[in-house]
Structures are given as structure tokens and as C-alpha cells.
Coordinates of C-alpha atoms in Angstrom, one line a residue:
M1 CA 148.4 62.2 120.7
N2 CA 145.5 59.9 121.3
N3 CA 143.3 63.0 122.1
V4 CA 143.4 64.2 118.5
H5 CA 140.4 63.1 116.4
I6 CA 139.9 63.5 112.7
I7 CA 136.3 62.8 111.5
V8 CA 135.7 62.9 107.8
G9 CA 132.6 62.3 105.6
E10 CA 130.1 63.9 103.2
D11 CA 127.2 63.1 105.4
D12 CA 127.2 66.1 107.7
Y13 CA 124.8 64.5 110.2
L14 CA 127.0 61.4 110.8
V15 CA 130.2 63.6 111.1
Q16 CA 128.6 65.9 113.6
Q17 CA 127.1 63.1 115.7
A18 CA 130.6 61.5 116.0
A19 CA 132.1 64.8 117.0
K20 CA 129.4 65.4 119.6
K21 CA 130.3 62.2 121.3
I22 CA 133.8 63.7 122.0
V23 CA 132.6 67.2 122.6
G24 CA 130.1 66.0 125.2
D25 CA 128.1 68.6 127.0
G26 CA 130.1 71.5 125.6
V27 CA 132.0 72.4 128.7
G28 CA 135.3 74.0 127.7
L29 CA 134.4 74.0 124.0
E30 CA 136.2 76.3 121.6
L31 CA 134.9 76.4 118.0
V32 CA 136.8 77.3 114.9
D33 CA 134.4 77.2 111.9
S34 CA 135.8 77.2 108.4
A35 CA 132.4 76.9 106.7
T36 CA 132.8 80.3 104.9
S37 CA 136.6 80.2 104.5
S38 CA 136.8 80.1 100.8
N39 CA 140.0 82.1 100.2
A40 CA 143.6 81.7 101.3
D41 CA 143.6 84.5 103.8
A42 CA 140.6 83.1 105.7
Q43 CA 142.0 79.6 105.6
L44 CA 145.4 80.7 106.9
R45 CA 143.6 82.6 109.8
D46 CA 141.6 79.4 110.6
I47 CA 144.8 77.3 110.7
D48 CA 146.4 79.8 113.1
A49 CA 143.2 79.9 115.3
A50 CA 143.1 76.1 115.5
L51 CA 146.8 76.0 116.5
A52 CA 146.3 78.7 119.1
S53 CA 143.4 76.9 120.6
Y54 CA 145.3 73.6 120.5
F55 CA 148.2 75.1 122.5
A56 CA 145.9 76.9 125.1
P57 CA 145.3 74.5 128.0
P58 CA 142.1 74.5 130.0
F59 CA 141.8 77.6 132.2
L60 CA 138.8 77.6 134.5
D61 CA 136.9 74.6 133.1
P62 CA 137.8 71.1 134.1
R63 CA 138.4 70.1 130.4
K64 CA 138.9 71.7 127.0
V65 CA 137.8 70.6 123.5
T66 CA 138.9 72.4 120.4
W67 CA 136.5 71.7 117.5
W68 CA 137.8 72.8 114.1
K69 CA 134.8 72.1 111.9
N70 CA 133.8 72.4 108.2
V71 CA 137.4 72.3 107.0
G72 CA 136.7 72.1 103.3
F73 CA 140.3 72.7 102.1
L74 CA 142.1 69.6 103.3
P75 CA 144.0 67.4 100.7
G76 CA 141.4 65.5 98.6
A77 CA 138.7 68.1 99.1
K78 CA 136.4 68.5 96.1
K79 CA 136.7 71.8 94.3
G80 CA 133.8 73.8 93.0
G81 CA 132.9 74.4 89.3
E82 CA 134.7 76.5 86.8
G83 CA 136.3 79.5 88.4
A84 CA 136.4 78.1 91.9
E85 CA 139.5 79.0 93.9
K86 CA 141.9 76.2 94.4
T87 CA 143.8 75.6 97.6
S88 CA 146.9 77.8 97.4
E89 CA 150.4 76.5 97.9
E90 CA 150.7 78.7 100.9
V91 CA 147.7 77.0 102.5
K92 CA 148.9 73.5 101.6
G93 CA 152.3 74.3 103.3
A94 CA 150.5 75.7 106.4
L95 CA 148.4 72.5 106.6
L96 CA 151.5 70.3 106.5
K97 CA 153.2 72.4 109.2
F98 CA 150.0 72.1 111.2
A99 CA 150.0 68.3 111.0
E100 CA 153.7 68.1 111.9
T101 CA 153.1 70.4 114.9
L102 CA 150.3 68.3 116.2
A103 CA 152.3 65.1 115.6
K104 CA 155.0 66.4 117.9
G105 CA 152.5 67.4 120.6
N106 CA 150.9 65.4 123.4
L107 CA 147.6 66.7 124.9
P108 CA 146.8 66.0 128.6
D109 CA 143.9 63.7 129.4
N110 CA 141.5 66.6 129.9
Q111 CA 142.1 68.2 126.5
H112 CA 140.9 67.0 123.1
F113 CA 141.3 68.4 119.5
V114 CA 138.6 67.5 117.0
L115 CA 138.9 68.2 113.2
T116 CA 135.8 67.6 111.0
A117 CA 135.8 67.8 107.2
P118 CA 133.8 66.6 104.3
A119 CA 136.8 65.0 102.6
L120 CA 140.4 64.0 103.3
L121 CA 142.7 62.0 101.0
Q122 CA 143.9 59.3 103.4
T123 CA 147.1 58.7 101.4
S124 CA 148.1 62.4 101.7
V125 CA 151.1 63.4 103.7
F126 CA 148.8 65.4 106.0
A127 CA 146.7 62.4 106.9
K128 CA 149.6 60.0 107.2
T129 CA 151.5 62.4 109.5
L130 CA 148.7 62.7 111.9
V131 CA 147.6 59.0 111.9
A132 CA 151.2 57.8 112.3
A133 CA 151.5 60.0 115.4
G134 CA 148.4 58.3 116.9
A135 CA 145.5 60.5 115.9
E136 CA 142.2 58.8 115.6
L137 CA 140.7 58.8 112.1
I138 CA 137.0 58.2 111.7
A139 CA 136.0 58.1 108.0
F140 CA 132.4 57.7 106.8
E141 CA 133.0 56.2 103.4
K142 CA 130.7 57.0 100.5
P143 CA 128.9 53.9 99.3
S144 CA 130.5 52.3 96.2
N145 CA 127.3 52.5 94.0
E146 CA 123.7 53.7 93.9
F147 CA 122.3 50.4 95.1
A148 CA 124.7 50.3 98.2
A149 CA 123.7 53.9 99.0
A150 CA 120.0 53.2 98.8
Q151 CA 120.4 50.1 101.0
Q152 CA 122.4 52.1 103.5
A153 CA 119.7 54.8 103.6
L154 CA 117.0 52.1 104.0
K155 CA 118.9 50.6 107.0
R156 CA 119.1 54.0 108.6
V157 CA 115.4 54.5 108.1
M158 CA 114.7 51.3 109.9
D159 CA 117.2 52.0 112.7
F160 CA 115.9 55.5 113.4
A161 CA 112.3 54.3 113.2
D162 CA 113.0 51.6 115.7
E163 CA 114.5 54.2 118.1
M164 CA 111.4 56.3 117.7
G165 CA 109.0 53.4 118.1
L166 CA 107.7 53.8 114.6
L167 CA 106.4 50.8 112.7
F168 CA 105.9 50.8 108.9
A169 CA 103.2 48.9 107.1
P170 CA 104.7 46.4 104.6
E171 CA 106.8 47.9 101.9
V172 CA 106.0 51.5 103.1
E173 CA 109.6 51.9 104.5
K174 CA 110.9 51.6 100.9
K175 CA 108.4 54.2 99.7
F176 CA 109.6 56.6 102.5
A177 CA 113.3 56.0 101.7
E178 CA 112.8 56.5 98.0
K179 CA 111.0 59.8 98.6
V180 CA 113.3 61.2 101.3
G181 CA 116.7 60.2 99.7
L182 CA 120.1 59.4 101.1
D183 CA 120.8 62.3 103.5
T184 CA 120.8 61.1 107.0
R185 CA 119.8 64.3 108.7
T186 CA 116.8 64.5 106.3
I187 CA 115.8 60.9 107.0
K188 CA 115.7 61.6 110.8
N189 CA 113.9 64.9 110.4
E190 CA 111.2 63.4 108.2
L191 CA 110.8 60.4 110.5
E192 CA 110.2 62.8 113.4
K193 CA 107.5 64.5 111.3
L194 CA 105.8 61.2 110.8
R195 CA 106.1 60.4 114.6
D196 CA 104.4 63.7 115.4
W197 CA 101.8 63.2 112.7
I198 CA 100.8 59.8 114.1
G199 CA 101.0 61.1 117.7
G200 CA 99.7 58.6 120.3
E201 CA 98.1 56.3 117.7
M202 CA 99.4 52.8 118.0
R203 CA 99.4 51.9 114.3
P204 CA 101.9 51.4 111.5
V205 CA 102.9 54.2 109.1
T206 CA 100.9 53.9 105.9
A207 CA 101.7 55.0 102.3
E208 CA 99.0 57.7 102.8
D209 CA 100.9 59.0 105.8
V210 CA 104.2 59.2 103.8
E211 CA 102.4 61.0 101.0
A212 CA 100.7 63.5 103.3
V213 CA 103.6 64.4 105.6
T214 CA 106.9 63.6 104.0
S215 CA 108.8 66.1 101.9
Q216 CA 111.0 65.2 98.9
G217 CA 114.6 64.9 100.0
P218 CA 117.3 67.3 98.6
G219 CA 118.6 66.3 95.2
I220 CA 116.5 63.2 95.2
E221 CA 116.6 61.3 91.9
T222 CA 114.8 58.3 90.7
T223 CA 116.8 55.1 91.3
P224 CA 116.9 52.2 88.8
W225 CA 114.9 49.9 91.0
Q226 CA 112.0 52.3 91.1
V227 CA 111.7 51.3 87.4
T228 CA 112.8 47.7 87.6
D229 CA 110.6 46.8 90.5
P230 CA 107.3 47.7 88.9
V231 CA 108.5 46.1 85.6
T232 CA 109.2 42.9 87.6
A233 CA 105.7 43.1 89.0
R234 CA 104.3 43.7 85.5
N235 CA 102.9 47.1 86.6
A236 CA 103.4 49.1 83.4
E237 CA 101.8 52.3 84.8
A238 CA 104.1 52.5 87.8
A239 CA 107.1 51.6 85.7
L240 CA 106.3 54.4 83.1
A241 CA 105.7 56.9 85.9
A242 CA 109.1 56.2 87.5
A243 CA 110.9 56.2 84.1
A244 CA 109.3 59.5 83.2
K245 CA 111.2 61.1 86.1
M246 CA 114.5 60.0 84.5
E247 CA 113.7 61.1 81.0
G248 CA 115.5 64.4 81.3
Q249 CA 118.8 62.8 82.1
N250 CA 121.5 62.9 79.3
G251 CA 121.4 59.7 77.3
Y252 CA 118.2 58.4 78.9
P253 CA 117.2 56.0 76.1
I254 CA 120.5 54.2 76.1
M255 CA 120.8 54.2 79.9
M256 CA 117.2 52.8 80.4
T257 CA 117.5 50.1 77.7
T258 CA 120.8 49.0 79.2
I259 CA 119.3 48.8 82.7
L260 CA 116.3 46.9 81.5
E261 CA 118.2 44.5 79.2
K262 CA 120.5 43.6 82.1
H263 CA 117.5 43.3 84.4
F264 CA 115.6 40.9 82.1
R265 CA 118.8 38.9 81.6
S266 CA 119.0 38.4 85.4
L267 CA 115.3 37.6 85.7
A268 CA 115.6 35.0 83.0
E269 CA 118.6 33.4 84.7
L270 CA 116.8 33.4 88.0
K271 CA 113.7 31.9 86.4
D272 CA 115.7 29.2 84.7
A273 CA 117.5 28.3 87.9
M274 CA 114.3 28.2 89.8
E275 CA 112.6 25.9 87.3
R276 CA 115.6 23.5 87.2
G277 CA 115.9 23.5 91.1
K278 CA 119.3 25.0 90.9
L279 CA 118.5 28.2 92.9
Q280 CA 121.0 28.6 95.7
G281 CA 121.9 31.7 97.7
N282 CA 122.5 35.0 96.0
Y283 CA 122.1 33.8 92.5
F284 CA 124.3 35.4 89.8
G285 CA 125.2 38.2 92.1
M286 CA 121.7 39.8 92.2
P287 CA 121.3 42.0 95.3
P288 CA 119.4 40.2 98.0
R289 CA 116.5 42.7 98.1
S290 CA 116.1 42.5 94.3
Q291 CA 116.3 38.7 94.3
S292 CA 113.6 38.5 97.1
F293 CA 111.3 40.8 95.2
A294 CA 111.9 39.0 91.9
L295 CA 111.1 35.6 93.4
K296 CA 107.8 36.9 94.6
H297 CA 106.8 38.0 91.1
L298 CA 108.5 35.5 88.8
P299 CA 105.4 33.3 88.7
K300 CA 103.8 36.1 86.6
W301 CA 106.4 35.5 83.9
S302 CA 107.3 32.6 81.6
L303 CA 110.9 32.0 80.8
V304 CA 110.1 32.7 77.1
E305 CA 108.6 36.0 77.9
L306 CA 111.7 37.1 80.0
R307 CA 114.1 36.0 77.3
T308 CA 112.0 37.7 74.6
A309 CA 111.9 41.0 76.6
R310 CA 115.7 40.9 77.1
V311 CA 116.3 40.5 73.3
R312 CA 113.8 43.3 72.5
F313 CA 115.6 45.7 74.9
M314 CA 119.0 44.6 73.6
K315 CA 117.9 45.4 70.0
L316 CA 116.3 48.7 71.1
R317 CA 119.5 49.7 72.7
E318 CA 121.4 49.1 69.5
R319 CA 118.9 51.3 67.7
C320 CA 119.2 54.0 70.3
V321 CA 123.0 54.1 69.9
T322 CA 122.7 54.8 66.1
A323 CA 119.4 56.7 65.9
N324 CA 119.4 60.4 65.1
A325 CA 115.9 60.8 66.5
D326 CA 114.7 60.9 70.2
M327 CA 113.9 57.3 71.2
T328 CA 112.2 58.1 74.5
A329 CA 108.7 57.1 73.2
A330 CA 110.2 53.8 71.8
V331 CA 111.5 52.9 75.3
A332 CA 108.0 53.5 76.8
I333 CA 106.4 51.3 74.2
E334 CA 108.8 48.5 74.9
I335 CA 108.1 48.8 78.7
I336 CA 104.4 48.5 78.0
R337 CA 104.9 45.6 75.6
A338 CA 107.0 43.7 78.1
C339 CA 104.7 44.3 81.1
K340 CA 101.4 43.7 79.3
G341 CA 102.7 40.7 77.3
T342 CA 101.8 42.2 73.9
T343 CA 103.7 41.4 70.7

């Protein structure tokens, strides 16, 4: 059953692009869309429709592709909030029978079956049954942490920009990525807007272009490095502006003091290694982008200043844990004190 393809991932753009490579020009395409199938009756109908299409060979067209898309009720699918309907036992049983049926089948060369979904538990019986029978599984894994996700998004920004012939002025690609966020479709759409904005001008994209044209991405949140980068550069104003966007998050004072204490510890270790001529490779596990940025700005700091800042944020975190009052202002004061070099 090499002509059965399961494509899974939360990034809808990547999933659809992978599916379209199999679908091709759409000749002989039959769609079963489960985007709105939120109850058992609709889900069972979709399973039956997908099976019916699977068993129907090409008629007049030279090839046939069944695309069962937006299947949000596979094993491992995330459920909604309180009150959301869970996948019924009847649907779970129907899905397993569906997998067993496909596993016994063998499509001709001119017929393909594509299933796309936001999530699938790869250790589930459903997944194992299909994969063991030869189905292709393409899974776009979610990055393991915020830094990895941001790095992945930045790479896609640069890859898409290269395809479009766009060139960014120094550091502007980071500003764009931070504003647009992690969603691949949004990244591409916003880059297309920049391309149209610049038109035939042969010049790099500037920060002013990004500010004028680019829209804030869906669900975009401030990332830790938007605070730690300006702190490293001793830019108190930019650090405070970025930190202010995070202040509404639950436990902000503890979270921010933890981030900055760890950051100053890494900077101090890096500074010490640099002064002793012991700096080699990716020192103390600091991400390459952060290390490169830190090395550029470390001459602005003395080792004593870095160690002092680390101790101050460590003590402030201890106060935040036990304090009954809001410590947001105290965090801002400590950021200013560290960046400005005041005592």
C-alpha cells in the first residue's frame, strides 16, 4: 500500500504543501473534508465517505487521488476546552477498522489516498497498523522549545526570502520574524507583501519597511531573547519595552528574574572563558545565535558587572517567590540598574 500517505502536523501550510505534491494538478481529485466534523455522526460519515472513495477506482480520469483532510479526531488529537466533545468509542472503533481495511488493500499505480491531520499519536494502533502495511507517514514535528521554534521560523523567513529574491538589511530579518511569528503561511504571506511593497527597487528590506507593511502574526508573543538581547547590548529602553509586553503573563516577576539570572550566569561564564582564552565552540551549551550576539557585546561589560547582575537577579527572584506584593516594578528597576551600570 505504498500509495497511501499520512501527513501530520500543526503547521497547516507545511501539511498542505506536502499533500499538494501528491495531489498534483488536481486531476481525478476527490475531497473529504472533516474541518467541521465535531460530533460522532459527522465523523462516522466522513470515515464512510473516505472508504467509499478509496474503493472507487478511476473512472474517466487517468488517475485518482482521494484527499481526506483536516481529520481532527485521530488518536492523539488535542481536545478543546471544558465541555468539548471527546472522540466516541464508536468513532475510535470505526477508525481502527478503517486502518485495518486500508492495510489489507493494494491501490493501483494510478490511484493515491492522502490523509492529512493536525495530530496523530504515532504509537497508536491506528498509526502502527497503517505504517506496518507500508503507508508513508510524513510528520512535521513541533519544535522542542521556544528557541528551536524561533530558529525554525527564522530559517523559513530566509528560505522564502531567497526564493522571492528579497534581501534584508542586517538584523532586519530577525525583526521581521519576531513580528510575524511562527506560522509558516503567515511568514510567506507577509514576505509577499514586502516584495510587492518594494516592487522593482533593487534594495534590501529595511526596519522601516517591516514596520510599515508587516502585520503582527496570529498569537504572537514576546520571546525571551527579545528581552535578553537588548539587555546584552545594555539597551535598557528596548529591554523594558520588550519586558512590558510580557508583564501580563501569570508569574511574570518570577519568570523574568529566572530568565535574566540564567542569562547573566551564561554571559559571565562566556566572558570568563573569553578572558582566559578558553572559548571553544558552543560554550556551555549557549545557542549559536545567542553566543554570536553575546560575543559582539561582551566588551561593554566587565566580568564583575556580569556576576553582580546575576547575583542581584537571583536575590530578586527569591524575594518574588515570597513577596505578597506585585514585584513588576522591582524587575524593571533591576533591568535598568544592570544595563545602566548603576548601584
